[in-house]
Short mmCIF file of C-alpha atoms and ligand atoms in Angstrom, two decimals:
data_model
loop_
_atom_site.label_atom_id
_atom_site.label_comp_id
_atom_site.label_asym_id
_atom_site.label_seq_id
_atom_site.Cartn_x
_atom_site.Cartn_y
_atom_site.Cartn_z
CA MET A 1089 31.39 -37.60 -35.92
CA THR A 1090 32.37 -39.64 -38.98
CA ILE A 1091 29.57 -41.71 -40.41
CA ASN A 1092 29.55 -44.05 -43.37
CA ILE A 1093 26.31 -44.81 -45.15
CA ILE A 1094 24.98 -46.64 -48.17
CA LEU A 1095 22.20 -45.20 -50.34
CA LEU A 1096 20.28 -48.15 -51.73
CA GLY A 1097 17.49 -48.09 -54.27
CA PRO A 1098 16.67 -48.76 -57.92
CA PRO A 1099 18.08 -46.64 -60.75
CA GLY A 1100 16.40 -43.23 -60.77
CA ALA A 1101 15.50 -43.37 -57.06
CA GLY A 1102 17.46 -40.19 -56.37
CA LYS A 1103 20.61 -41.66 -54.79
CA GLY A 1104 22.94 -39.29 -56.64
CA THR A 1105 20.82 -36.23 -55.88
CA GLN A 1106 20.68 -37.01 -52.18
CA ALA A 1107 24.38 -37.91 -52.07
CA SER A 1108 25.29 -34.50 -53.57
CA ARG A 1109 23.28 -32.78 -50.85
CA LEU A 1110 25.06 -34.71 -48.11
CA VAL A 1111 28.38 -33.72 -49.67
CA ALA A 1112 27.37 -30.04 -49.75
CA GLU A 1113 25.75 -29.96 -46.32
CA LYS A 1114 27.87 -32.33 -44.26
CA GLY A 1115 31.17 -32.48 -46.13
CA MET A 1116 30.83 -36.22 -46.65
CA VAL A 1117 32.65 -37.96 -49.52
CA GLN A 1118 30.46 -39.45 -52.26
CA LEU A 1119 31.70 -42.71 -53.73
CA SER A 1120 29.61 -43.41 -56.82
CA THR A 1121 30.78 -46.46 -58.76
CA GLY A 1122 28.58 -45.30 -61.66
CA ASP A 1123 30.54 -42.01 -61.83
CA MET A 1124 33.86 -43.85 -61.53
CA LEU A 1125 32.89 -46.23 -64.33
CA ARG A 1126 31.77 -43.33 -66.56
CA ALA A 1127 35.15 -41.68 -65.91
CA ALA A 1128 36.88 -44.96 -66.79
CA ARG A 1129 34.96 -45.28 -70.07
CA SER A 1130 35.83 -41.76 -71.16
CA SER A 1131 39.51 -42.36 -70.36
CA GLY A 1132 39.75 -44.70 -73.34
CA THR A 1133 41.54 -47.48 -71.45
CA GLU A 1134 40.97 -51.18 -72.21
CA MET A 1135 39.02 -51.50 -68.95
CA GLY A 1136 36.95 -48.47 -69.97
CA ARG A 1137 36.07 -50.03 -73.30
CA ARG A 1138 35.01 -53.28 -71.66
CA VAL A 1139 32.80 -51.63 -69.05
CA ALA A 1140 31.21 -49.32 -71.64
CA GLU A 1141 29.69 -52.28 -73.48
CA VAL A 1142 28.27 -53.76 -70.31
CA MET A 1143 26.88 -50.42 -69.09
CA ASP A 1144 25.23 -49.71 -72.43
CA ARG A 1145 23.34 -52.98 -72.15
CA GLY A 1146 22.13 -52.00 -68.67
CA GLU A 1147 23.92 -54.92 -67.04
CA LEU A 1148 26.20 -54.89 -64.02
CA VAL A 1149 29.96 -54.82 -64.47
CA THR A 1150 31.96 -57.45 -62.60
CA ASP A 1151 32.27 -57.39 -58.83
CA GLU A 1152 36.04 -57.48 -59.18
CA ILE A 1153 36.15 -54.19 -61.11
CA VAL A 1154 33.86 -52.19 -58.83
CA ILE A 1155 35.37 -53.58 -55.62
CA GLY A 1156 38.79 -52.54 -56.97
CA LEU A 1157 37.51 -49.02 -57.69
CA ILE A 1158 36.09 -48.65 -54.18
CA ARG A 1159 39.23 -50.06 -52.55
CA GLU A 1160 41.30 -47.33 -54.25
CA GLN A 1161 39.08 -44.61 -52.76
CA LEU A 1162 38.81 -45.70 -49.15
CA ASP A 1163 41.89 -43.84 -47.97
CA LYS A 1164 40.11 -40.56 -48.75
CA GLY A 1165 38.60 -40.54 -45.23
CA GLY A 1166 37.05 -37.11 -44.91
CA LYS A 1167 33.85 -36.70 -42.97
CA GLY A 1168 32.55 -40.13 -43.82
CA PHE A 1169 31.56 -41.90 -47.00
CA ILE A 1170 28.30 -42.09 -48.89
CA PHE A 1171 28.29 -45.25 -50.99
CA ASP A 1172 26.09 -44.41 -53.96
CA GLY A 1173 25.30 -47.29 -56.31
CA PHE A 1174 27.62 -49.64 -54.43
CA PRO A 1175 27.25 -52.38 -53.29
CA ARG A 1176 24.90 -53.82 -55.91
CA THR A 1177 25.43 -57.55 -55.27
CA LEU A 1178 25.86 -59.74 -52.19
CA PRO A 1179 29.58 -60.38 -52.92
CA GLN A 1180 30.07 -56.59 -53.18
CA ALA A 1181 28.33 -56.13 -49.82
CA ASP A 1182 30.58 -58.73 -48.21
CA ALA A 1183 33.65 -57.10 -49.76
CA LEU A 1184 32.62 -53.67 -48.50
CA GLY A 1185 32.17 -55.07 -45.00
CA ARG A 1186 35.70 -56.49 -45.11
CA LEU A 1187 37.25 -53.33 -46.58
CA LEU A 1188 35.65 -51.12 -43.92
CA GLU A 1189 36.72 -53.46 -41.17
CA GLU A 1190 40.31 -53.54 -42.45
CA SER A 1191 40.33 -49.73 -42.38
CA GLY A 1192 38.86 -49.63 -38.88
CA MET A 1193 35.61 -48.10 -40.13
CA ALA A 1194 31.99 -48.98 -39.46
CA LEU A 1195 28.88 -48.93 -41.60
CA ASP A 1196 26.45 -46.69 -39.74
CA ALA A 1197 23.29 -46.87 -41.84
CA VAL A 1198 21.89 -48.26 -45.06
CA ILE A 1199 19.23 -45.92 -46.38
CA GLU A 1200 16.70 -47.50 -48.69
CA LEU A 1201 15.04 -45.01 -51.04
CA GLN A 1202 11.63 -46.54 -51.61
CA VAL A 1203 10.10 -45.57 -54.93
CA ASP A 1204 7.33 -46.61 -57.22
CA ASP A 1205 8.63 -48.42 -60.32
CA GLU A 1206 6.11 -46.78 -62.62
CA ALA A 1207 7.40 -43.35 -61.64
CA LEU A 1208 11.02 -44.33 -62.29
CA VAL A 1209 10.76 -44.55 -66.07
CA GLY A 1210 9.23 -41.05 -66.07
CA ARG A 1211 12.13 -39.75 -63.97
CA ILE A 1212 14.69 -41.27 -66.32
CA VAL A 1213 13.04 -39.74 -69.38
CA LYS A 1214 13.00 -36.38 -67.56
CA ARG A 1215 16.69 -36.74 -66.60
CA ALA A 1216 17.53 -37.24 -70.29
CA GLU A 1217 15.38 -34.23 -71.31
CA ASP A 1218 16.91 -32.00 -68.62
CA SER A 1219 20.43 -32.95 -69.75
CA LEU A 1220 19.55 -32.13 -73.35
CA ALA A 1221 18.03 -28.77 -72.35
CA ALA A 1222 21.13 -27.91 -70.30
CA GLY A 1223 23.42 -28.87 -73.20
CA GLN A 1224 24.89 -31.73 -71.16
CA PRO A 1225 25.55 -35.19 -72.57
CA VAL A 1226 22.66 -37.61 -72.12
CA ARG A 1227 23.53 -40.88 -70.39
CA ARG A 1228 23.49 -43.66 -72.98
CA ASP A 1229 21.76 -45.98 -70.53
CA ASP A 1230 18.89 -43.55 -69.86
CA THR A 1231 16.64 -44.95 -72.61
CA PRO A 1232 13.41 -46.78 -71.70
CA GLU A 1233 14.79 -50.09 -73.11
CA VAL A 1234 18.11 -50.04 -71.26
CA PHE A 1235 16.39 -48.70 -68.17
CA ALA A 1236 14.10 -51.75 -68.13
CA GLU A 1237 17.19 -53.99 -68.07
CA ARG A 1238 18.77 -51.91 -65.28
CA LEU A 1239 15.59 -52.34 -63.24
CA ARG A 1240 15.64 -56.12 -63.83
CA GLU A 1241 19.26 -56.25 -62.70
CA TYR A 1242 18.27 -54.31 -59.58
CA TYR A 1243 15.54 -56.77 -58.60
CA LYS A 1244 17.64 -59.82 -59.42
CA LYS A 1245 20.97 -58.85 -57.87
CA THR A 1246 20.62 -55.75 -55.67
CA ALA A 1247 17.24 -56.06 -53.94
CA PRO A 1248 18.52 -59.09 -51.93
CA LEU A 1249 20.78 -56.60 -50.12
CA LEU A 1250 17.69 -55.20 -48.39
CA GLY A 1251 17.28 -58.47 -46.48
CA TYR A 1252 21.04 -58.71 -45.91
CA TYR A 1253 21.23 -55.29 -44.24
CA TYR A 1254 17.88 -55.67 -42.48
CA ALA A 1255 19.28 -58.78 -40.80
CA LYS A 1256 22.33 -56.79 -39.69
CA GLY A 1257 20.05 -54.13 -38.18
CA ASN A 1258 21.39 -51.41 -40.49
CA LEU A 1259 18.43 -50.78 -42.78
CA LYS A 1260 16.39 -47.56 -42.66
CA ALA A 1261 13.68 -46.91 -45.25
CA VAL A 1262 12.74 -43.45 -46.49
CA ASP A 1263 9.99 -42.41 -48.87
CA GLY A 1264 11.83 -41.64 -52.09
CA MET A 1265 8.63 -40.40 -53.74
CA ALA A 1266 8.43 -37.39 -51.41
CA PRO A 1267 9.71 -34.00 -52.65
CA MET A 1268 13.52 -33.80 -52.68
CA ASP A 1269 13.77 -31.61 -49.57
CA GLN A 1270 11.57 -33.96 -47.58
CA VAL A 1271 13.62 -36.95 -48.65
CA ALA A 1272 16.73 -35.09 -47.45
CA THR A 1273 15.05 -34.39 -44.10
CA GLN A 1274 14.06 -38.04 -43.70
CA ILE A 1275 17.63 -39.15 -44.48
CA ALA A 1276 19.06 -36.69 -41.95
CA ALA A 1277 16.67 -38.09 -39.34
CA ALA A 1278 17.76 -41.65 -40.13
CA LEU A 1279 21.45 -40.90 -39.58
CA PRO A 1280 23.01 -41.53 -36.18
CA SER A 1281 23.42 -38.22 -34.33
P1 AMP B 1962 24.61 -45.74 -61.90
O1 AMP B 1962 25.18 -44.44 -62.33
O2 AMP B 1962 24.83 -46.03 -60.44
O3 AMP B 1962 23.17 -45.91 -62.31
O4 AMP B 1962 25.42 -46.88 -62.68
C1 AMP B 1962 25.42 -46.94 -64.10
C2 AMP B 1962 25.89 -48.30 -64.56
O5 AMP B 1962 27.23 -48.55 -64.08
C3 AMP B 1962 25.09 -49.48 -64.05
O6 AMP B 1962 23.93 -49.73 -64.84
C4 AMP B 1962 26.11 -50.62 -64.16
O7 AMP B 1962 26.31 -51.01 -65.50
C5 AMP B 1962 27.39 -49.91 -63.71
N1 AMP B 1962 27.58 -49.97 -62.25
C6 AMP B 1962 27.57 -48.92 -61.37
N2 AMP B 1962 27.80 -49.33 -60.12
C7 AMP B 1962 27.94 -50.68 -60.18
C8 AMP B 1962 28.19 -51.70 -59.22
N3 AMP B 1962 28.31 -51.40 -57.92
N4 AMP B 1962 28.27 -52.98 -59.65
C9 AMP B 1962 28.16 -53.29 -60.97
N5 AMP B 1962 27.91 -52.39 -61.92
C10 AMP B 1962 27.82 -51.08 -61.55
#
């Protein structure tokens, strides 16, 4: 069965980690607007240069840009989509609803990764340290200062989506503070079978 889900939660909640597992275990397609925007910035295009500045401040890029990026990917079908880091605003959520409907697809679940804010900063610092140790580039927005802005953006613009999807009957909460394997088990249990 093809299922389409959104992983929702603040930066550092583990959306990317859990999305990668669903890709490996279920063959789903991960659509991460953060990854797409990082690819755009390293491509050196005018759009890439503009989004780089916004990302480095920890702010959200425009709805128009990310909706356009998602629209381009939706013909990739596969065994269902995992929307990771999208939607992040109410207009993005409305746009996703329309795009799915136009493609004859449904949104099967919105998984909220519930985490403790205090723990998030620690996770971000660790992500930067792990990247350094592995010789991988450190994300420029993984500093405590920029992270604080990303968290503010989350509460201001993204957290309202919890009410939006709750009202639609789509929202399922999982404990994002549990060990990674247990989070994966809880997500699997929240998906329609
Ligand atoms: P992420 O990798 O999901 O943490 O995203 C990194 C950065 O990319 C965010 O802090 C935003 O600047 C930008 N970004 C990613 N997804 C979106 C989105 N759906 N809407 C607006 N900005 C986004």
